[in-house]
Short mmCIF file of C-alpha atoms in Angstrom, two decimals:
data_model
loop_
_atom_site.label_atom_id
_atom_site.label_comp_id
_atom_site.label_asym_id
_atom_site.label_seq_id
_atom_site.Cartn_x
_atom_site.Cartn_y
_atom_site.Cartn_z
CA MET A 26 186.01 174.89 227.14
CA ASN A 27 183.84 175.52 230.02
CA PHE A 28 182.29 178.79 228.45
CA ILE A 29 181.41 176.84 225.71
CA ARG A 30 179.75 173.98 227.90
CA HIS A 31 178.06 176.56 229.98
CA PHE A 32 176.28 178.56 226.90
CA LEU A 33 175.16 175.38 224.97
CA LEU A 34 173.12 174.67 228.35
CA ALA A 35 171.89 177.77 228.42
CA ILE A 36 170.42 177.04 224.85
CA GLN A 37 168.99 173.44 226.06
CA PHE A 38 167.37 175.09 228.88
CA PHE A 39 166.09 178.01 227.25
CA THR A 40 165.48 177.25 223.65
CA ARG A 41 164.23 174.08 221.81
CA ILE A 42 167.08 173.87 220.17
CA PRO A 43 168.47 170.15 220.47
CA VAL A 44 171.49 169.29 222.63
CA THR A 45 171.21 165.47 222.24
CA GLY A 46 173.53 162.87 222.04
CA ARG A 47 177.24 162.98 222.27
CA LEU A 48 177.00 166.99 222.05
CA ALA A 49 174.59 166.31 225.51
CA ASP A 50 177.09 163.83 227.41
CA TRP A 51 179.69 166.39 226.45
CA VAL A 52 178.30 169.42 228.07
CA GLY A 53 176.73 167.65 231.32
CA TYR A 54 174.87 168.74 233.69
CA SER A 55 174.89 169.94 237.45
CA PRO A 56 172.65 172.57 239.43
CA ALA A 57 176.12 174.50 239.44
CA MET A 58 176.67 174.51 235.87
CA LEU A 59 172.84 175.71 235.43
CA ARG A 60 173.88 178.67 237.73
CA ALA A 61 176.78 179.36 235.83
CA SER A 62 174.88 179.44 232.54
CA ALA A 63 172.61 182.13 233.36
CA ALA A 64 175.67 184.51 232.43
CA HIS A 65 174.72 183.34 229.27
CA PHE A 66 171.02 184.18 229.39
CA PRO A 67 171.89 187.22 226.65
CA GLY A 68 173.83 185.35 224.65
CA VAL A 69 171.14 183.16 224.03
CA GLY A 70 169.29 186.23 223.02
CA TRP A 71 172.00 186.49 220.33
CA VAL A 72 170.51 183.15 218.72
CA VAL A 73 166.99 184.14 218.68
CA ALA A 74 167.44 187.81 217.64
CA VAL A 75 169.67 186.39 214.67
CA VAL A 76 166.44 183.91 213.61
CA ALA A 77 164.02 186.96 214.11
CA CYS A 78 165.69 188.97 211.93
CA LEU A 79 166.77 186.43 209.36
CA VAL A 80 162.71 185.62 209.37
CA TYR A 81 161.50 189.61 209.30
CA ALA A 82 164.10 190.48 206.53
CA ALA A 83 162.87 187.37 204.73
CA VAL A 84 159.43 188.07 204.59
CA TYR A 85 160.29 191.85 204.23
CA ILE A 86 162.05 191.25 201.03
CA ALA A 87 160.31 188.43 199.79
CA PHE A 88 156.54 189.52 199.98
CA PRO A 89 154.96 192.42 197.16
CA ASP A 90 155.53 196.37 198.15
CA SER A 91 152.96 197.16 200.37
CA GLU A 92 151.47 198.68 203.80
CA PHE A 93 150.69 195.41 204.92
CA THR A 94 154.39 193.64 203.90
CA PRO A 95 155.94 195.19 207.70
CA LEU A 96 153.05 193.66 209.70
CA ALA A 97 153.28 190.17 207.90
CA ALA A 98 157.01 190.52 208.76
CA ALA A 99 156.16 191.16 212.29
CA ALA A 100 153.53 188.33 212.41
CA PHE A 101 156.15 185.43 211.17
CA CYS A 102 158.82 186.83 213.11
CA THR A 103 156.78 186.74 216.23
CA ILE A 104 155.60 182.99 215.47
CA ALA A 105 159.40 181.93 214.38
CA THR A 106 160.51 182.96 218.05
CA VAL A 107 157.78 181.55 220.10
CA MET A 108 158.54 178.50 218.16
CA LEU A 109 162.32 178.89 218.94
CA THR A 110 162.27 179.30 222.71
CA GLY A 111 158.68 177.03 223.06
CA GLY A 112 157.06 180.08 224.50
CA PHE A 113 158.72 179.40 228.06
CA HIS A 114 158.94 183.02 228.40
CA GLU A 115 155.65 183.79 227.34
CA ASP A 116 154.15 180.82 229.44
CA GLY A 117 155.91 182.84 232.68
CA LEU A 118 153.93 186.10 231.52
CA ALA A 119 150.73 183.92 231.87
CA ASP A 120 151.44 182.43 234.85
CA VAL A 121 152.34 185.53 236.33
CA ALA A 122 149.09 187.38 235.34
CA ASP A 123 147.00 184.68 236.68
CA GLY A 124 148.68 184.70 239.86
CA LEU A 125 148.77 188.15 240.58
CA GLY A 126 145.24 188.87 238.83
CA GLY A 127 143.36 185.95 240.52
CA SER A 128 144.93 186.65 244.41
CA TYR A 129 146.10 189.57 246.38
CA ASP A 130 146.97 187.10 248.85
CA ARG A 131 150.91 186.10 248.38
CA LEU A 132 150.49 182.53 249.02
CA ARG A 133 147.46 182.57 247.31
CA ALA A 134 149.42 184.28 243.85
CA LEU A 135 152.59 181.76 244.23
CA GLU A 136 149.96 178.49 244.25
CA ILE A 137 148.12 180.01 241.19
CA MET A 138 151.46 180.58 239.72
CA LYS A 139 151.97 176.94 239.88
CA ASP A 140 148.60 175.89 238.50
CA SER A 141 150.06 174.82 234.44
CA ARG A 142 146.44 175.77 233.29
CA VAL A 143 145.68 179.17 231.71
CA GLY A 144 143.38 181.42 233.22
CA ALA A 145 141.60 184.69 231.71
CA PHE A 146 143.90 187.21 233.22
CA GLY A 147 146.93 184.93 231.96
CA SER A 148 145.21 184.56 228.45
CA MET A 149 144.24 188.33 228.59
CA ALA A 150 148.21 188.89 228.97
CA LEU A 151 149.24 186.66 226.52
CA THR A 152 147.04 187.73 223.87
CA LEU A 153 147.91 191.61 224.79
CA ALA A 154 151.13 191.15 224.91
CA LEU A 155 151.96 189.36 221.11
CA LEU A 156 149.71 191.88 219.81
CA THR A 157 151.36 194.98 221.21
CA LYS A 158 154.68 193.00 219.89
CA VAL A 159 153.49 192.73 216.56
CA ALA A 160 152.24 195.69 216.00
CA LEU A 161 155.35 197.62 217.63
CA LEU A 162 157.14 196.19 215.41
CA ALA A 163 155.09 196.55 212.14
CA VAL A 164 155.17 200.22 212.63
CA LEU A 165 159.41 200.07 213.24
CA GLY A 166 159.15 198.05 209.79
CA SER A 167 157.49 200.62 208.27
CA MET A 168 160.28 203.10 209.06
CA GLY A 169 162.43 201.15 207.34
CA LEU A 170 164.07 197.94 207.25
CA ASP A 171 166.99 198.49 208.85
CA VAL A 172 164.82 199.97 211.58
CA ALA A 173 163.25 196.91 213.09
CA LEU A 174 166.16 194.52 212.32
CA ALA A 175 168.03 197.16 215.29
CA ALA A 176 165.17 196.58 217.43
CA LEU A 177 165.10 193.11 217.21
CA VAL A 178 168.79 192.90 217.68
CA GLY A 179 168.75 195.09 221.24
CA ALA A 180 165.58 193.72 222.18
CA HIS A 181 166.02 190.23 222.20
CA VAL A 182 169.65 190.63 224.12
CA LEU A 183 168.98 193.33 226.36
CA SER A 184 165.63 191.82 227.91
CA ARG A 185 167.44 188.28 228.72
CA PHE A 186 169.66 191.05 230.90
CA TRP A 187 167.11 192.16 233.19
CA PRO A 188 165.62 189.28 234.40
CA LEU A 189 169.21 188.41 236.20
CA VAL A 190 169.10 191.77 237.86
CA LEU A 191 166.16 190.50 239.80
CA VAL A 192 167.89 186.99 240.62
CA ARG A 193 170.96 189.28 242.04
CA THR A 194 168.55 191.59 243.97
CA MET A 195 165.78 189.63 245.01
CA ALA A 196 164.98 186.33 246.63
CA HIS A 197 163.23 183.42 245.11
CA VAL A 198 160.29 182.58 246.82
CA GLY A 199 159.05 179.79 244.21
CA ASP A 200 159.17 176.32 245.26
CA ALA A 201 162.50 174.94 245.81
CA ALA A 202 161.77 171.53 245.63
CA GLY A 203 160.24 171.81 242.21
CA SER A 204 161.15 174.90 240.08
CA LYS A 205 163.34 174.92 237.49
CA SER A 206 165.01 178.48 238.29
CA LYS A 207 165.96 177.35 241.29
CA PRO A 208 169.28 176.85 240.74
CA LEU A 209 169.32 179.73 238.78
CA ALA A 210 168.59 182.27 241.82
CA ASP A 211 171.41 181.03 243.40
CA GLN A 212 174.92 182.46 244.20
CA MET A 213 173.91 185.50 241.14
CA THR A 214 177.75 186.93 241.41
CA SER A 215 178.65 190.38 240.72
CA SER A 216 180.88 188.61 237.95
CA ALA A 217 178.67 186.48 236.56
CA LEU A 218 176.14 189.57 236.25
CA PHE A 219 179.21 191.98 234.19
CA ALA A 220 179.48 188.54 232.01
CA ALA A 221 176.04 188.42 231.06
CA PHE A 222 176.34 192.25 230.30
CA ILE A 223 179.30 191.76 228.27
CA TRP A 224 177.31 189.81 225.81
CA CYS A 225 174.71 192.70 225.54
CA PHE A 226 177.79 195.44 224.55
CA MET A 227 178.30 194.49 220.73
CA PRO A 228 174.25 194.08 219.84
CA LEU A 229 173.94 197.46 221.39
CA ALA A 230 177.04 199.00 219.94
CA LEU A 231 175.16 197.75 216.56
CA VAL A 232 171.87 199.29 217.33
CA TYR A 233 174.36 202.69 218.20
CA TYR A 234 176.06 202.35 214.82
CA ALA A 235 172.60 201.83 212.71
CA GLN A 236 170.17 204.20 214.44
CA ALA A 237 172.62 206.47 216.43
CA ALA A 238 172.11 207.93 220.24
CA LEU A 239 168.95 208.44 220.48
CA PHE A 240 167.37 205.42 218.98
CA LEU A 241 169.45 203.51 221.97
CA ILE A 242 168.99 205.55 224.67
CA ALA A 243 165.34 205.78 224.26
CA SER A 244 165.35 201.75 224.16
CA VAL A 245 167.78 201.19 226.97
CA VAL A 246 166.00 203.42 229.12
CA CYS A 247 162.11 202.31 228.29
CA SER A 248 163.41 198.73 228.92
CA GLY A 249 165.34 199.59 232.15
CA VAL A 250 162.00 201.15 233.63
CA ALA A 251 159.96 197.93 232.82
CA LEU A 252 162.92 196.48 235.09
CA LEU A 253 161.88 198.90 237.72
CA TRP A 254 158.07 198.19 237.42
CA MET A 255 158.61 194.86 237.61
CA TRP A 256 161.03 194.78 240.11
CA ARG A 257 158.88 196.91 242.44
CA LEU A 258 155.91 195.06 241.42
CA PHE A 259 157.44 191.85 242.80
CA ALA A 260 158.77 193.33 245.60
CA ARG A 261 155.25 194.47 246.92
CA ARG A 262 152.97 191.10 245.89
CA LEU A 263 155.83 188.23 246.34
CA GLN A 264 158.53 189.83 248.63
CA GLY A 265 161.07 188.17 245.58
CA PHE A 266 160.47 186.29 242.07
CA THR A 267 160.01 182.66 240.93
CA GLY A 268 161.06 181.71 237.15
CA ASP A 269 157.87 182.50 235.78
CA CYS A 270 158.77 186.19 237.11
CA LEU A 271 161.74 186.00 235.44
CA GLY A 272 159.86 185.07 231.72
CA ALA A 273 157.07 187.81 232.57
CA THR A 274 159.91 189.95 233.21
CA GLN A 275 161.66 189.48 229.63
CA GLN A 276 158.44 190.05 227.98
CA VAL A 277 157.76 192.96 229.26
CA CYS A 278 161.09 194.39 229.14
CA GLU A 279 161.46 193.17 224.87
CA ILE A 280 158.05 195.16 224.58
CA ALA A 281 159.33 198.21 226.61
CA PHE A 282 162.16 198.30 224.20
CA TYR A 283 160.29 198.26 220.81
CA VAL A 284 158.46 201.53 222.63
CA GLY A 285 161.52 203.33 222.88
CA CYS A 286 162.72 202.53 219.64
CA ALA A 287 159.30 203.66 218.01
CA VAL A 288 159.15 206.94 220.19
CA ALA A 289 162.61 207.76 219.16
CA THR A 290 162.02 207.00 215.77
CA ALA A 291 158.91 209.17 215.90
CA TRP A 292 160.60 211.90 217.40
CA ALA A 293 163.57 211.90 215.16
CA THR A 294 161.20 212.41 211.97
CA SER A 295 158.92 214.86 213.61
CA THR A 296 162.08 217.14 214.54
CA ALA A 297 162.47 219.73 211.65
CA MET A 298 165.32 218.68 209.76
CA LYS A 299 167.23 220.35 206.65
CA LEU A 300 168.70 218.24 203.97
CA TRP A 301 170.91 219.25 201.19
CA LEU A 302 170.61 216.97 198.00
CA VAL A 303 173.51 218.04 195.74
CA ARG A 304 173.58 216.62 192.17
CA HIS A 305 177.24 215.42 190.66
CA ALA A 306 178.52 217.18 188.30
CA ARG A 307 178.40 216.94 184.05
CA PRO A 308 179.59 213.17 183.73
CA LEU A 309 182.08 212.37 180.56
CA ILE A 310 179.72 210.10 178.74
CA ASP A 311 177.40 210.70 175.60
CA SER A 312 174.14 212.16 176.31
CA GLY A 313 171.63 209.53 175.15
CA VAL A 314 173.37 206.74 177.17
CA CYS A 315 171.99 204.92 180.49
CA TYR A 316 174.19 204.91 183.30
CA GLY A 317 172.48 205.12 186.24
CA ALA A 318 174.42 202.85 188.25
CA LEU A 319 177.34 202.79 185.47
CA ASP A 320 180.93 204.34 187.40
CA VAL A 321 181.61 207.02 184.90
CA PRO A 322 183.91 209.67 185.58
CA ALA A 323 182.63 213.35 185.87
CA ASP A 324 184.10 216.37 184.01
CA ASP A 325 186.82 217.79 186.24
CA ALA A 326 186.49 221.46 185.92
CA ALA A 327 182.55 221.18 186.25
CA THR A 328 183.36 219.54 189.36
CA ARG A 329 185.42 221.94 190.83
CA SER A 330 183.33 225.14 189.82
CA CYS A 331 180.42 223.21 191.58
CA ALA A 332 182.36 222.47 194.42
CA ALA A 333 183.17 226.15 194.94
CA GLN A 334 179.63 227.04 194.34
CA MET A 335 178.72 224.55 197.02
CA ALA A 336 181.33 225.34 199.85
CA SER A 337 179.74 228.85 200.97
CA THR A 338 176.08 227.56 200.62
CA LEU A 339 176.13 224.61 202.74
CA PRO A 340 176.33 225.52 206.54
CA ILE A 341 179.47 225.34 208.67
CA GLN A 342 179.72 223.20 211.58
CA GLY A 343 177.89 224.28 214.40
CA SER A 344 175.41 226.17 212.83
CA GLY A 345 172.93 223.36 211.90
CA TYR A 346 175.57 221.40 210.06
CA VAL A 347 175.70 217.40 211.47
CA SER A 348 176.14 214.65 208.65
CA MET A 349 177.52 214.45 205.34
CA ARG A 350 177.09 210.96 203.21
CA THR A 351 178.57 210.54 199.21
CA SER A 352 177.31 208.07 196.52
CA PRO A 353 180.39 205.43 196.24
CA LEU A 354 180.08 206.36 192.59
CA GLN A 355 183.51 208.19 191.09
CA ARG A 356 181.52 211.10 189.82
CA CYS A 357 180.33 211.42 193.53
CA GLU A 358 183.66 211.47 195.53
CA LEU A 359 185.27 213.70 193.27
CA LEU A 360 183.08 216.28 194.15
CA THR A 361 182.60 215.80 197.89
CA HIS A 362 186.93 215.56 197.44
CA TYR A 363 187.05 219.09 196.42
CA LEU A 364 184.62 219.92 198.45
CA CYS A 365 185.94 218.70 201.72
CA GLY A 366 189.32 220.20 200.07
CA LEU A 367 187.33 223.81 200.66
CA ARG A 368 185.48 222.79 203.88
CA PRO A 369 187.59 220.53 205.45
CA ASP A 370 185.05 221.15 208.58
CA LEU A 371 182.70 217.98 206.48
CA LYS A 372 183.58 214.43 207.16
CA PRO A 373 182.15 212.36 204.24
CA ILE A 374 180.97 209.16 205.15
CA SER A 375 180.79 206.89 201.63
CA ASP A 376 176.90 205.37 201.46
CA ALA A 377 176.00 202.50 199.06
CA ASN A 378 172.44 203.45 199.60
CA LEU A 379 172.72 206.57 197.94
CA ALA A 380 174.13 205.15 194.49
CA GLU A 381 172.09 205.60 191.33
CA MET A 382 169.20 203.04 190.41
CA ASN A 383 170.96 200.24 188.53
CA PHE A 384 169.52 199.15 185.38
CA GLY A 385 171.33 196.12 184.96
CA SER A 386 171.97 195.13 181.35
CA TRP A 387 170.59 198.63 179.86
CA GLU A 388 173.75 200.43 181.47
CA GLY A 389 176.12 201.33 179.03
CA GLN A 390 173.58 201.11 176.08
CA ARG A 391 171.73 204.07 174.20
CA TRP A 392 167.99 204.57 175.22
CA ASP A 393 167.19 204.14 171.44
CA ALA A 394 169.51 200.48 171.30
CA ILE A 395 167.23 199.70 174.19
CA GLY A 396 163.90 200.03 172.24
CA GLU A 397 160.60 201.61 172.97
CA ALA A 398 158.94 198.22 173.70
CA ASN A 399 161.27 197.20 176.49
CA VAL A 400 160.77 201.25 177.85
CA ALA A 401 156.64 200.70 177.58
CA ARG A 402 157.19 197.67 179.36
CA TRP A 403 159.21 198.95 182.40
CA THR A 404 156.65 202.36 182.45
CA GLU A 405 153.75 199.52 182.57
CA GLN A 406 154.91 198.26 185.66
CA PHE A 407 156.94 201.14 186.86
CA ALA A 408 157.09 200.38 190.51
CA THR A 409 157.20 196.61 190.15
CA HIS A 410 159.68 196.28 186.90
CA ARG A 411 163.51 195.63 187.01
CA PRO A 412 164.91 197.39 184.02
CA GLY A 413 167.52 195.26 182.23
CA GLY A 414 167.17 193.05 184.95
CA GLY A 415 168.52 195.71 187.54
CA GLU A 416 166.68 197.41 190.34
CA SER A 417 163.24 198.09 190.30
CA VAL A 418 161.85 201.66 191.36
CA GLN A 419 160.27 200.64 194.38
CA GLU A 420 163.48 198.62 195.35
CA PHE A 421 165.54 202.06 194.79
CA MET A 422 162.81 204.14 196.82
CA ARG A 423 163.36 201.13 199.67
CA ARG A 424 166.97 201.82 200.01
CA VAL A 425 166.72 205.30 199.64
CA GLU A 426 164.17 205.14 202.32
CA ALA A 427 166.73 203.66 204.99
CA ALA A 428 169.13 205.89 204.04
CA LEU A 429 166.31 209.07 205.21
CA SER A 430 165.87 206.71 208.53
CA ARG A 431 169.32 206.88 209.08
CA LEU A 432 169.65 210.70 209.77
CA GLN A 433 167.84 210.50 212.81
CA GLY A 434 166.44 214.21 213.00
CA ASP A 435 170.19 215.50 212.15
CA ASN A 436 170.63 218.38 209.49
CA ALA A 437 172.79 216.59 206.27
CA VAL A 438 174.00 216.73 203.30
CA TRP A 439 174.02 214.08 200.76
CA VAL A 440 176.12 214.38 197.15
CA THR A 441 173.97 212.06 195.01
CA HIS A 442 172.35 211.65 191.67
CA ALA A 443 169.38 213.13 190.47
CA GLY A 444 167.08 209.33 190.92
CA VAL A 445 168.15 209.29 194.66
CA ILE A 446 167.21 213.17 194.76
CA ARG A 447 163.78 212.22 193.25
CA ALA A 448 162.85 209.89 195.10
CA ALA A 449 163.79 211.64 198.53
CA THR A 450 161.54 214.38 197.14
CA LEU A 451 158.76 211.70 196.92
CA ILE A 452 159.51 209.86 200.26
CA ALA A 453 159.53 213.37 202.50
CA GLY A 454 156.41 214.26 200.69
CA GLY A 455 154.79 210.94 202.27
CA LEU A 456 155.04 208.72 198.92
CA ARG A 457 156.56 205.42 199.38
CA ILE A 458 154.52 203.52 196.89
CA LEU A 459 154.04 204.56 193.31
CA ALA A 460 151.05 203.59 191.73
CA SER A 461 151.88 204.71 188.49
CA ALA A 462 155.27 206.45 186.16
CA ASP A 463 153.17 209.65 186.39
CA GLN A 464 153.96 210.31 189.79
CA TRP A 465 157.34 210.00 189.03
CA PRO A 466 158.91 213.80 188.91
CA VAL A 467 160.03 214.10 184.79
CA ASN A 468 162.13 217.18 185.64
CA GLY A 469 165.10 216.24 187.90
CA PRO A 470 168.13 218.72 189.52
CA ALA A 471 170.46 219.78 186.95
CA TYR A 472 174.30 218.81 187.11
CA GLY A 473 175.50 220.72 190.32
CA GLU A 474 172.64 221.84 191.55
CA THR A 475 171.64 221.84 195.26
CA VAL A 476 168.05 220.61 196.27
CA LEU A 477 167.46 221.74 200.00
CA LEU A 478 164.27 219.49 201.64
CA GLU A 479 162.88 220.30 205.04
CA MET A 480 161.71 217.57 207.08
#
């Protein structure tokens, strides 16, 4: 029960989430409890990360398909986190900038930092920090929603662990009588620091699972370097830390985490990569029938023949092959099954993003029964119209882009569908938003055909 009490006390201290009434009476308060709650600072990051991700995703999905949508999502997400925390850490950043920018004298700098008014240096630091955060989150969102969400999860949690390293390794030099952070500075034991790190483990594992090792390593390293820079700055200028220093460190390390994510994503996408896109064999369905997301089987003999041809074409492990993903629809899974029987070095992963476009109520109907008028309405608003109430082309391309963003520069094999292959080809060529139906490729790959993209 003490664990819950200490966590709720951390929520009360570091956010604007109300812990009042009987709940507050049950939680209680003492300097010793506040010291213990410091180990749950990264746990507060979980709460902030959840809110940030929900707001970012809601705006990203609800707003029109536009190159400015990630920017809007980043702005609203940042507003939400500032409101949730009450600008607690941003205030610390502004105070530190005013103090260290306003005087080189240690005592005078500490005195300025206690002033509740925001000066020129604080205003500049706060403005630049918020702009940088929004810009970086917009850049990450432009690479895919999953990229931005992974960055938000890791950054908000890990950036709340790093200030505790300052508490553990430096002396508190603020006003002991008036400082709210003074109890946090006392008795930060190694076990408490380890407990704080445990809070970070699952979010960082999620980042690794969603975006691979390079993304995680670069972001953690950049964030850690930012911590070392802040530690050296405070040691040289103040010979210790104050509560404002902890807030400033959180902000700088959060921004540095985003920088690492952006650098890793840019490096991964710029590295030469080969992607083999393999279409399934002929499905067992009459020609002229709409069967996008309809889970129809494929011809067994044709699938075996296709697998035999592919087995000698695809690279072997150790010569450039890294990963293999397949659509969960059975016509692709059958081909994957036969192929892996011939090539046991291939280890497939089912990926729903590689499924064919969903045509809603049109699925299973003949195209002539659907009617020219309905098809014409779709063609007129090709990118945004949802044929049959299913999936729009832009939504379809967005999930294909999300699948591409997970490649992280690794060579890969996809067993998928003609629509996915067309979309991946367009995205690889730099076309993410379609202005008209004329931009969609007319001729797709044949059944069992392999298309090689060098990205």
